[in-house]
Coordinates of C-alpha atoms in Angstrom, one line a residue:
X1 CA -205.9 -3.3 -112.9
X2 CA -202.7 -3.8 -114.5
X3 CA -200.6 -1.7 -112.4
X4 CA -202.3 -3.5 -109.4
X5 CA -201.6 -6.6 -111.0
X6 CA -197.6 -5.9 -111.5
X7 CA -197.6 -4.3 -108.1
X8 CA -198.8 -7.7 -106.7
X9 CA -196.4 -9.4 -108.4
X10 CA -193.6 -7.6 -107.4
X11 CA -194.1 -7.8 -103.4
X12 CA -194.2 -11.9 -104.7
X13 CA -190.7 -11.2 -105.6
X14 CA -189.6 -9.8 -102.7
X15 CA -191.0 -12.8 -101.0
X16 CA -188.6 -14.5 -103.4
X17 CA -186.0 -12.7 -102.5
X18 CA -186.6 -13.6 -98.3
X19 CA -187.0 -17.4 -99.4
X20 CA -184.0 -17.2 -101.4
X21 CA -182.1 -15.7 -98.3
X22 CA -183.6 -18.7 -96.3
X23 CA -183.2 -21.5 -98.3
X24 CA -180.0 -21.2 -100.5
X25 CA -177.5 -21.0 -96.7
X26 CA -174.3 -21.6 -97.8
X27 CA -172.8 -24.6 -96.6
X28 CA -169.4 -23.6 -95.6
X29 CA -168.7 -20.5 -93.6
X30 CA -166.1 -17.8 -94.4
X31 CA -163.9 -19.0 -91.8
X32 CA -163.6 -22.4 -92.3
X33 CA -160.3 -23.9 -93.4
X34 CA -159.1 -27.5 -94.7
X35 CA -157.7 -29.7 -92.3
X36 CA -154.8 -32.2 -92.9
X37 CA -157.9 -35.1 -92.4
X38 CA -160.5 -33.0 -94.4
X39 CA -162.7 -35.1 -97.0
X40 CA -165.6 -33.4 -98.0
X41 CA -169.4 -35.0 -97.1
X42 CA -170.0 -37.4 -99.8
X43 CA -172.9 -36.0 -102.7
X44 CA -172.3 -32.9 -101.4
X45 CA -171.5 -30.2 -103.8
X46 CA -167.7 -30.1 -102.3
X47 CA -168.0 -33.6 -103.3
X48 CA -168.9 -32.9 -106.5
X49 CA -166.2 -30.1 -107.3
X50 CA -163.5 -32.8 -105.8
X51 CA -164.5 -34.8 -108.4
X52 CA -164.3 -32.8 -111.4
X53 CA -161.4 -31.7 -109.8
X54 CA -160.2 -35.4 -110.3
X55 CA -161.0 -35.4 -113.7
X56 CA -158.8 -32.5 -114.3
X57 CA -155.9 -34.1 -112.4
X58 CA -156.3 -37.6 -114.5
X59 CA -155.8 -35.2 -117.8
X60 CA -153.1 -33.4 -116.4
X61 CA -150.8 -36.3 -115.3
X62 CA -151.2 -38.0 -118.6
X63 CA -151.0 -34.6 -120.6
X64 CA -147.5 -34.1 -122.9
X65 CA -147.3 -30.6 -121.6
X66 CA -146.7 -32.2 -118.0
X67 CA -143.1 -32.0 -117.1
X68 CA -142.1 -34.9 -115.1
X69 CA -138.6 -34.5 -114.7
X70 CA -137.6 -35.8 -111.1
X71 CA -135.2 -33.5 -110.4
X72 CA -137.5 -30.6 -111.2
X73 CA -140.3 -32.3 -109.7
X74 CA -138.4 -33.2 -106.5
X75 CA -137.1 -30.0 -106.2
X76 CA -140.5 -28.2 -105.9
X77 CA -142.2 -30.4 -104.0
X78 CA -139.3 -30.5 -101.2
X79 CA -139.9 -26.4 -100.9
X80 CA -143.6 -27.0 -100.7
X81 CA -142.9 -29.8 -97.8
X82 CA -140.9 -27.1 -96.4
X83 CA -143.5 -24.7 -96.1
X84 CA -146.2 -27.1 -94.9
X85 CA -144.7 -30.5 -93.9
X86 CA -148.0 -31.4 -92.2
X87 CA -149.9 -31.4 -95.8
X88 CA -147.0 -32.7 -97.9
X89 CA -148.6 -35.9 -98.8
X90 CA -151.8 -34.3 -98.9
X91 CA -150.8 -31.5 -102.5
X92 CA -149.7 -32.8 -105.7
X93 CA -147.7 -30.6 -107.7
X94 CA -147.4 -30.8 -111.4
X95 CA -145.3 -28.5 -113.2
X96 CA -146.6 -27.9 -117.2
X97 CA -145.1 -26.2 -120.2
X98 CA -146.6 -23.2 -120.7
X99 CA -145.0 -20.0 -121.6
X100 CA -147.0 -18.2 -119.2
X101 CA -147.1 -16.5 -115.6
X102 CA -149.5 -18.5 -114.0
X103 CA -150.0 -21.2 -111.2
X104 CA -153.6 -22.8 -110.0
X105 CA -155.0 -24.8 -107.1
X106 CA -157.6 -26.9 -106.8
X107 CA -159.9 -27.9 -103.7
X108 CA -158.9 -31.6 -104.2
X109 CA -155.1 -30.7 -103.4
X110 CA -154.3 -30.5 -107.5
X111 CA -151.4 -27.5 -107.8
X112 CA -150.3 -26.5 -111.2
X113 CA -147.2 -24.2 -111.9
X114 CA -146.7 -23.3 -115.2
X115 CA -143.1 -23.1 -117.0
X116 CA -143.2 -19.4 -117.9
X117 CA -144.1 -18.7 -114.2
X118 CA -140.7 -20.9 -113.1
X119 CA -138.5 -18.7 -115.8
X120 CA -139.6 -15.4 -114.3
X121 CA -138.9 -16.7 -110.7
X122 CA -135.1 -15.8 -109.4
X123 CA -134.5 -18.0 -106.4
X124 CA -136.2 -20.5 -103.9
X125 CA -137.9 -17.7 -101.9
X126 CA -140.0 -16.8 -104.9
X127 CA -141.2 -19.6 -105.5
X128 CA -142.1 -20.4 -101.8
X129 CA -144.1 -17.4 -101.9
X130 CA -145.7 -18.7 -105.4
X131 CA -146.6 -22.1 -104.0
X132 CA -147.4 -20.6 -99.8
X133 CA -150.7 -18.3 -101.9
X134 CA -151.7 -21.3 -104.1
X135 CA -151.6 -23.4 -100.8
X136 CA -153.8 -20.6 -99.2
X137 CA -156.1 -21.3 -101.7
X138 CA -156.5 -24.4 -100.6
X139 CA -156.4 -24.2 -97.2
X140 CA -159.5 -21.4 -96.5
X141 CA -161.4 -23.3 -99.4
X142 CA -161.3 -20.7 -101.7
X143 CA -162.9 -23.5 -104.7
X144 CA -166.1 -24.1 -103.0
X145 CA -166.3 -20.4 -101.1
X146 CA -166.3 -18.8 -104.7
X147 CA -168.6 -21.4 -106.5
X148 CA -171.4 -21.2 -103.6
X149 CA -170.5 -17.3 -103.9
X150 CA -171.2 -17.5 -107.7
X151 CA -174.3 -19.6 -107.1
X152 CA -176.1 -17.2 -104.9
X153 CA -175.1 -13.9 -107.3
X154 CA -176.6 -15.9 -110.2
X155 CA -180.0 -16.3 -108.5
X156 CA -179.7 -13.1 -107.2
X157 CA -179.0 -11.6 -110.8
X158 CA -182.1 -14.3 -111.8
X159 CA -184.3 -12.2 -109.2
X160 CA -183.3 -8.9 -110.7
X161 CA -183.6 -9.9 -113.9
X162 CA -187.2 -11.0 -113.2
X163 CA -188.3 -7.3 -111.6
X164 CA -186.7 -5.6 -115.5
X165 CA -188.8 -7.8 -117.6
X166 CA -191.9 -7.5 -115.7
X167 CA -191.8 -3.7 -115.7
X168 CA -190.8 -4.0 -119.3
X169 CA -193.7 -6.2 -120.0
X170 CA -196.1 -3.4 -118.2
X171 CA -195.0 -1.1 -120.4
X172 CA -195.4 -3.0 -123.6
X173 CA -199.0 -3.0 -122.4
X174 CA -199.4 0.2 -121.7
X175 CA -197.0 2.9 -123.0
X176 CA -197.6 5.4 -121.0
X177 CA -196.5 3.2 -117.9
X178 CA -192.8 4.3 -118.2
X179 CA -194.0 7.6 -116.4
X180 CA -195.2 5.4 -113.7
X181 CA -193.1 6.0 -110.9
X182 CA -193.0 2.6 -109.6
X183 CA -192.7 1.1 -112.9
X184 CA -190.0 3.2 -113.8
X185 CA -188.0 2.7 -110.3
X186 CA -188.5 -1.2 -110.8
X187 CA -186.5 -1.3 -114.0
X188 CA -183.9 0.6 -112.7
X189 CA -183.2 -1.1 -109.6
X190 CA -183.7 -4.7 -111.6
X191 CA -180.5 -2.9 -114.3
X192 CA -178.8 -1.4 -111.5
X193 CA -179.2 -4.9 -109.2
X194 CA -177.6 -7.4 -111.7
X195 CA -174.9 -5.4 -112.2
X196 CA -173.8 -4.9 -108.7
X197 CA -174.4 -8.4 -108.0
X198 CA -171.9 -8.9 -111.3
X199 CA -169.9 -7.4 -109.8
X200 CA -169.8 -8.8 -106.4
X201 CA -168.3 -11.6 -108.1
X202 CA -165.2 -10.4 -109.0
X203 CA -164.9 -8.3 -106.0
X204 CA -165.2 -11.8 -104.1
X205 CA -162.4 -13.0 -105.9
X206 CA -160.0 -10.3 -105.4
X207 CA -160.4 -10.9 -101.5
X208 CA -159.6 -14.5 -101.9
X209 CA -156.6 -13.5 -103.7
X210 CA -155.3 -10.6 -101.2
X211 CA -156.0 -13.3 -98.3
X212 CA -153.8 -16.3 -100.4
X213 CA -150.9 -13.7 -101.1
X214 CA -151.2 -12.6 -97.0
X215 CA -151.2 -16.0 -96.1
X216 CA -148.6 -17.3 -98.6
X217 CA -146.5 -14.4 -97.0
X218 CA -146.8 -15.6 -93.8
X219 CA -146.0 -19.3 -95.1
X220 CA -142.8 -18.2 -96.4
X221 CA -141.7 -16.4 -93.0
X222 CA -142.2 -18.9 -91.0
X223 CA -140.6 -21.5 -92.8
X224 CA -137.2 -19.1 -93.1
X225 CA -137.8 -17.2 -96.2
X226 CA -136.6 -13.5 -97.2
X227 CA -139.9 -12.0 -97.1
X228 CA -139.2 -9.3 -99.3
X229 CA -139.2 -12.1 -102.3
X230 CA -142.5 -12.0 -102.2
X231 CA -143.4 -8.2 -103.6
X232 CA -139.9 -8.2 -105.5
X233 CA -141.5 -10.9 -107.6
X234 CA -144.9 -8.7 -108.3
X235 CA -142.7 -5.8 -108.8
X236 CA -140.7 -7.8 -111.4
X237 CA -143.7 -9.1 -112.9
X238 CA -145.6 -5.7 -113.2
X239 CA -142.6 -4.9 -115.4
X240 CA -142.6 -7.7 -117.8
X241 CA -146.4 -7.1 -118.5
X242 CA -145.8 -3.5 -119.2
X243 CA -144.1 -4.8 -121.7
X244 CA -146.4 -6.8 -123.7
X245 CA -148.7 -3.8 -123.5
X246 CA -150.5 -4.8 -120.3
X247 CA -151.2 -2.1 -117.3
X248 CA -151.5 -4.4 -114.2
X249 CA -152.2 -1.8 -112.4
X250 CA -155.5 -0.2 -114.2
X251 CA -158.2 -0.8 -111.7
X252 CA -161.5 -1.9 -113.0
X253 CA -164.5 -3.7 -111.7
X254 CA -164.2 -7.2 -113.0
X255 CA -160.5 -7.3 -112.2
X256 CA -160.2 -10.8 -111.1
X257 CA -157.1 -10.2 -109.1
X258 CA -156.1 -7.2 -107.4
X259 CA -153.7 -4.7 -109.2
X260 CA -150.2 -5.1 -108.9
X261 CA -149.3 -2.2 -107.3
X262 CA -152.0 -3.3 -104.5
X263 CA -150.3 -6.3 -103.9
X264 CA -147.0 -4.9 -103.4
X265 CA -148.1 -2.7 -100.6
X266 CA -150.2 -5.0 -98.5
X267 CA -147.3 -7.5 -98.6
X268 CA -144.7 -4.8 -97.7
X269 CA -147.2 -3.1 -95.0
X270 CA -147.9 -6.6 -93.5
X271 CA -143.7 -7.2 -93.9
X272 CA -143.7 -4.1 -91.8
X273 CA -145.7 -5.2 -89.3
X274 CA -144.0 -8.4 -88.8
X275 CA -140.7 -7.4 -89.5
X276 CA -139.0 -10.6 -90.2
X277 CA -135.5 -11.4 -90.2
X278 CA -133.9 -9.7 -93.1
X279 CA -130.9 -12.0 -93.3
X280 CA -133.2 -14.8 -94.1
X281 CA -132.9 -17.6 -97.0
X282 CA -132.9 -16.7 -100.6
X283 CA -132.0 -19.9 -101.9
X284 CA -130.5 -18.1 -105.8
X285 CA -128.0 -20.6 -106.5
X286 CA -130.1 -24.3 -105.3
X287 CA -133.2 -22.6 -107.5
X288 CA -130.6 -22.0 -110.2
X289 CA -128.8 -25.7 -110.2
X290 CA -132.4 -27.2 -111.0
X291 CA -133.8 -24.6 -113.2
X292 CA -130.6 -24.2 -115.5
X293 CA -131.1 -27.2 -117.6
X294 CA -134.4 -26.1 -118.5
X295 CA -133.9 -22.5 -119.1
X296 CA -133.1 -23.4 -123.2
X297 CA -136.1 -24.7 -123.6
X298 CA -138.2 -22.0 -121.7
X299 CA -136.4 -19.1 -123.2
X300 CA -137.7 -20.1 -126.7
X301 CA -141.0 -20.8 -125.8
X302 CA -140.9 -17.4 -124.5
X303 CA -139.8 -16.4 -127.6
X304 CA -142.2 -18.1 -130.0
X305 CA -145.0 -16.0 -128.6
X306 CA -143.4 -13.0 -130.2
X307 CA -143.3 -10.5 -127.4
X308 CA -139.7 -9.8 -127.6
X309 CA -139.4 -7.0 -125.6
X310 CA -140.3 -9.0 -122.5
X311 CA -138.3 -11.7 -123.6
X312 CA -135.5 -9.5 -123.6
X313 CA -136.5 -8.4 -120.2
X314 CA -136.0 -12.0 -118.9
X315 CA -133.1 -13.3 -120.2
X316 CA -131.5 -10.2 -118.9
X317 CA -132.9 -9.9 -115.7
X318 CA -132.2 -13.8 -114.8
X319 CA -129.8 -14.3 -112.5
X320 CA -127.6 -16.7 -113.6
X321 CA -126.0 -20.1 -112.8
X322 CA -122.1 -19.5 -112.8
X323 CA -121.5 -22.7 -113.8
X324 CA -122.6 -22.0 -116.7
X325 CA -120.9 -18.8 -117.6
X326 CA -122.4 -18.8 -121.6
X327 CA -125.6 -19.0 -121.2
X328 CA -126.9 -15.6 -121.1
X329 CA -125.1 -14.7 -124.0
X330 CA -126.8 -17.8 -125.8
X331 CA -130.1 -16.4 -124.5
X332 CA -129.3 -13.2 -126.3
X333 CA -127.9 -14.8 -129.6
X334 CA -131.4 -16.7 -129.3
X335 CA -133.3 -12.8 -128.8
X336 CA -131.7 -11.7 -132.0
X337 CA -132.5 -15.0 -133.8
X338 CA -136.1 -14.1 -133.5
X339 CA -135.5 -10.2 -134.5
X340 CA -133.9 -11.3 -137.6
X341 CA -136.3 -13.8 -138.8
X342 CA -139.1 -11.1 -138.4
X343 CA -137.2 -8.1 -139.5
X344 CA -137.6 -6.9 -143.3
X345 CA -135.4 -3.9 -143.5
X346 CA -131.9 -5.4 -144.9
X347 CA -129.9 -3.0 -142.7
X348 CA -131.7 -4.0 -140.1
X349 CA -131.3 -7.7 -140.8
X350 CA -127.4 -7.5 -141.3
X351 CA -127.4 -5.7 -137.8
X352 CA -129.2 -8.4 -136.1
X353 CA -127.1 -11.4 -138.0
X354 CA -123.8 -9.6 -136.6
X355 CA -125.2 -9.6 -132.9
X356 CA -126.2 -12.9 -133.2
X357 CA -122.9 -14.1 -134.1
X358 CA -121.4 -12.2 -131.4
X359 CA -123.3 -13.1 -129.1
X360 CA -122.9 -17.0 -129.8
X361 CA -119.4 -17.0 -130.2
X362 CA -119.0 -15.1 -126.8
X363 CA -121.1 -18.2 -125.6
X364 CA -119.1 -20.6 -127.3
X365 CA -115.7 -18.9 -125.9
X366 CA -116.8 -18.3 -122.1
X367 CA -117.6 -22.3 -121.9
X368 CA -116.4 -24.9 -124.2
X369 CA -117.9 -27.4 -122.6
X370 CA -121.9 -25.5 -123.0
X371 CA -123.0 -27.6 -126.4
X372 CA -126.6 -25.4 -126.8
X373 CA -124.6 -22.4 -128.8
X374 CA -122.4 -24.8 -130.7
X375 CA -125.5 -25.8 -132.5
X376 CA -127.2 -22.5 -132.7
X377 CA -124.2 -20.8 -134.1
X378 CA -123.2 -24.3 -136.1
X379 CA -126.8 -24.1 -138.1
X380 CA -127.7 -20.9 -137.9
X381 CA -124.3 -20.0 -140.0
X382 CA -124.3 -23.4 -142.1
X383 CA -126.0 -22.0 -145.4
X384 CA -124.4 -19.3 -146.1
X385 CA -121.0 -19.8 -144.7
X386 CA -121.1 -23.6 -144.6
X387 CA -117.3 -23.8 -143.6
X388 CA -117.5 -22.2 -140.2
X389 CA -121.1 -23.5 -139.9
X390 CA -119.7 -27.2 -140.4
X391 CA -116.5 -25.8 -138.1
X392 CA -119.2 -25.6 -134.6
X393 CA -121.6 -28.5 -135.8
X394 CA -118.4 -30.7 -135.4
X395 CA -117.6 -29.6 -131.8
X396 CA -121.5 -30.3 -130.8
X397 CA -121.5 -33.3 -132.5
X398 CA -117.7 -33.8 -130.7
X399 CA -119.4 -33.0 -127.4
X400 CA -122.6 -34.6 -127.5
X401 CA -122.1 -37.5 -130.0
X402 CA -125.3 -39.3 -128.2
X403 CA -127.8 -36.3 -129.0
X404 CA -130.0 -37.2 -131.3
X405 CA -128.9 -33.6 -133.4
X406 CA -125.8 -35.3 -133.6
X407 CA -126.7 -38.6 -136.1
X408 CA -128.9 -36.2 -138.3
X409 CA -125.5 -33.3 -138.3
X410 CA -122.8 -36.4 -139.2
X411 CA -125.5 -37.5 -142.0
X412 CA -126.2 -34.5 -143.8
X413 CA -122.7 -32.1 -143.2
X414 CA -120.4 -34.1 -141.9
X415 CA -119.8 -37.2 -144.3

């Protein structure tokens, strides 16, 4: 009677499964894409996502992470308005301090491009390819696609779940149920479905992402990019996270993104296929004039999350502003800074402290008018050789007498 019982029950489920099917029609299709106009239906659940979406927008703007330099924020969204003038008053684009490769989009037109992401970036095209796949994002809809996506797998998983326990449940009550054929098959395909609906999910998302980067691709052609930008940046990035111990290219099922190595051959197969102009716009020395003022203060974030190899990595694979002929050397005096203060063998230590100087006073020398090593090399050097520490706190103070450094240096060394 039991086994009848449990039999019964599960052809219920599988009724549960058809209603499920019949009821839970998503609400937007696969193909459907934003328009310039679009406002989602109001209390539906687009609705709803908009407006948590909001709320994250109201933290953001007010957040002390948010950069909101005009130049830099100008900058970025003119390359954006490039790449989709029709939308450009549609996207806003905040730019936070982060030390971090990352960007995100939202469905409510929210972009967010992190500060690490903008130091690993070497010219305009690069970071029209960044900003073209978050815009793709946006434009097929990906935030609602994924949740409704995520929705229907839970229930799903719910369903499975359901078949394990009551086979389980069967077998607490009779023990010798498990070598019941149709017990036993139930609470395998219950295990077996919840994982694969799992990991639908995250197979899901790596679609969305391959279609963002094709579409970002094709964003970046059109508006007079080098289309080549697009994999050099992934093949730059797979580099750096080698170097904090990450393989971007290990393939496993809940892989939220496609591996790098993946995404550098679908960009460069569809490159081939569309075979754009290869004298096209790079845009290295306009994405270095806005970038170069913020680089200081990037650099040592970088730095502070201790993964010095990859900082090392960046400061010498930037490509440089030649206005500013010291500054890569001041990014290395910087690198060894952060060895020394870490290092405990003395030998060690006393070859670190002689790079650093080095590599300052090379700064100092190549551009007398570049104040950031004057004060590195001025402090850094101040307690144990006070004299020539005191000698480059006086030309920062000399050239920058309105920095706020420059009251606390004239107080304390100077007087």
């Amino acid at each position: 009677m039991q086994l009848k019982k449990y039999l019964k029950n599960f052809q219920k489920l599988n009724l549960l499964i058809i209603i499920f099917f019949l009821v839970s029609c998503r609400t937007v299709d696969d193909d459907a894409v934003t328009s310039v106009d679009f406002e989602p239906e109001v209390g539906s659940t687009e609705s709803n996502l908009w407006m948590e979406f909001d709320i994250m927008e109201e933290k953001t703007k007010t957040s002390p992470y948010t950069i909101k330099d005009k130049e830099l924020n100008d900058y970025v969204k003119k390359v954006f308005c490039k790449l989709q003038p029709d939308y450009c008053q549609k996207i806003r684009i905040y730019i936070t301090r982060i030390p971090a490769f990352n960007a995100t989009m939202a469905g409510n037109g929210l972009m967010e491009i992190w500060s690490g992401a903008l130091l690993h970036l070497e010219n305009e095209a690069q970071l029209a390819a960044v900003i073209g796949h978050e815009f793709g994002h946006y434009f097929y809809r990906h935030s609602i696609k994924r949740y409704e996506h995520r929705e229907g797998v839970k229930a799903i998983t719910n369903i499975f779940n359901i078949a394990s326990m009551l086979g389980s449940a069967y077998i607490q009550m009779n023990p010798y149920g498990m070598y019941n054929y149709d017990i036993f098959s139930a609470l395998q395909i219950g295990s077996i479905g919840v994982h694969l609906a799992q990991m639908s999910i995250f197979a899901y998302s790596r679609g969305q992402e391959t279609e963002a980067d094709i579409y970002g691709l094709e964003c970046i052609i059109k508006s007079g990019y080098h289309a080549d930008e697009a994999p050099n940046l992934w093949e730059k990035l797979t580099k750096s996270q080698k170097l904090i111990g990450n393989n971007p290219n290990y393939f496993h099922f809940t892989r939220t993104h496609p591996t790098n190595n993946q995404r550098i051959k679908d960009l460069r197969d569809k490159i081939k296929e569309l075979n754009p102009d290869q004298t096209a716009f790079i845009g290295q020395k306009e994405f270095n004039q806005v970038m170069s003022k913020f680089r200081e203060q990037w650099v040592k974030d970088d730095l502070t999350l201790g993964n010095l190899k990859k900082s090392k990595f960046l400061i010498e694979s930037l490509k440089y502003n030649k206005d500013l002929p010291g500054e890569k050397d001041f990014f290395m005096g910087e690198y060894y800074k952060a060895l020394h203060f870490l290092e405990k063998n003395k030998k060690k230590k006393e070859e670190y402290h002689k790079k650093i100087v080095r590599h300052l006073k090379i700064s100092t020398e190549s551009d007398t008018e570049f104040a950031p090593p004057l004060l590195s090399l001025g402090s850094y050097l101040i307690k144990n050789n006070p004299e020539e520490g005191r000698k480059y706190l006086k030309k920062f103070v000399d050239l920058k007498p309105d920095n706020p450094y420059s009251k606390l240096i004239k107080m304390e060394f100077l007087e």
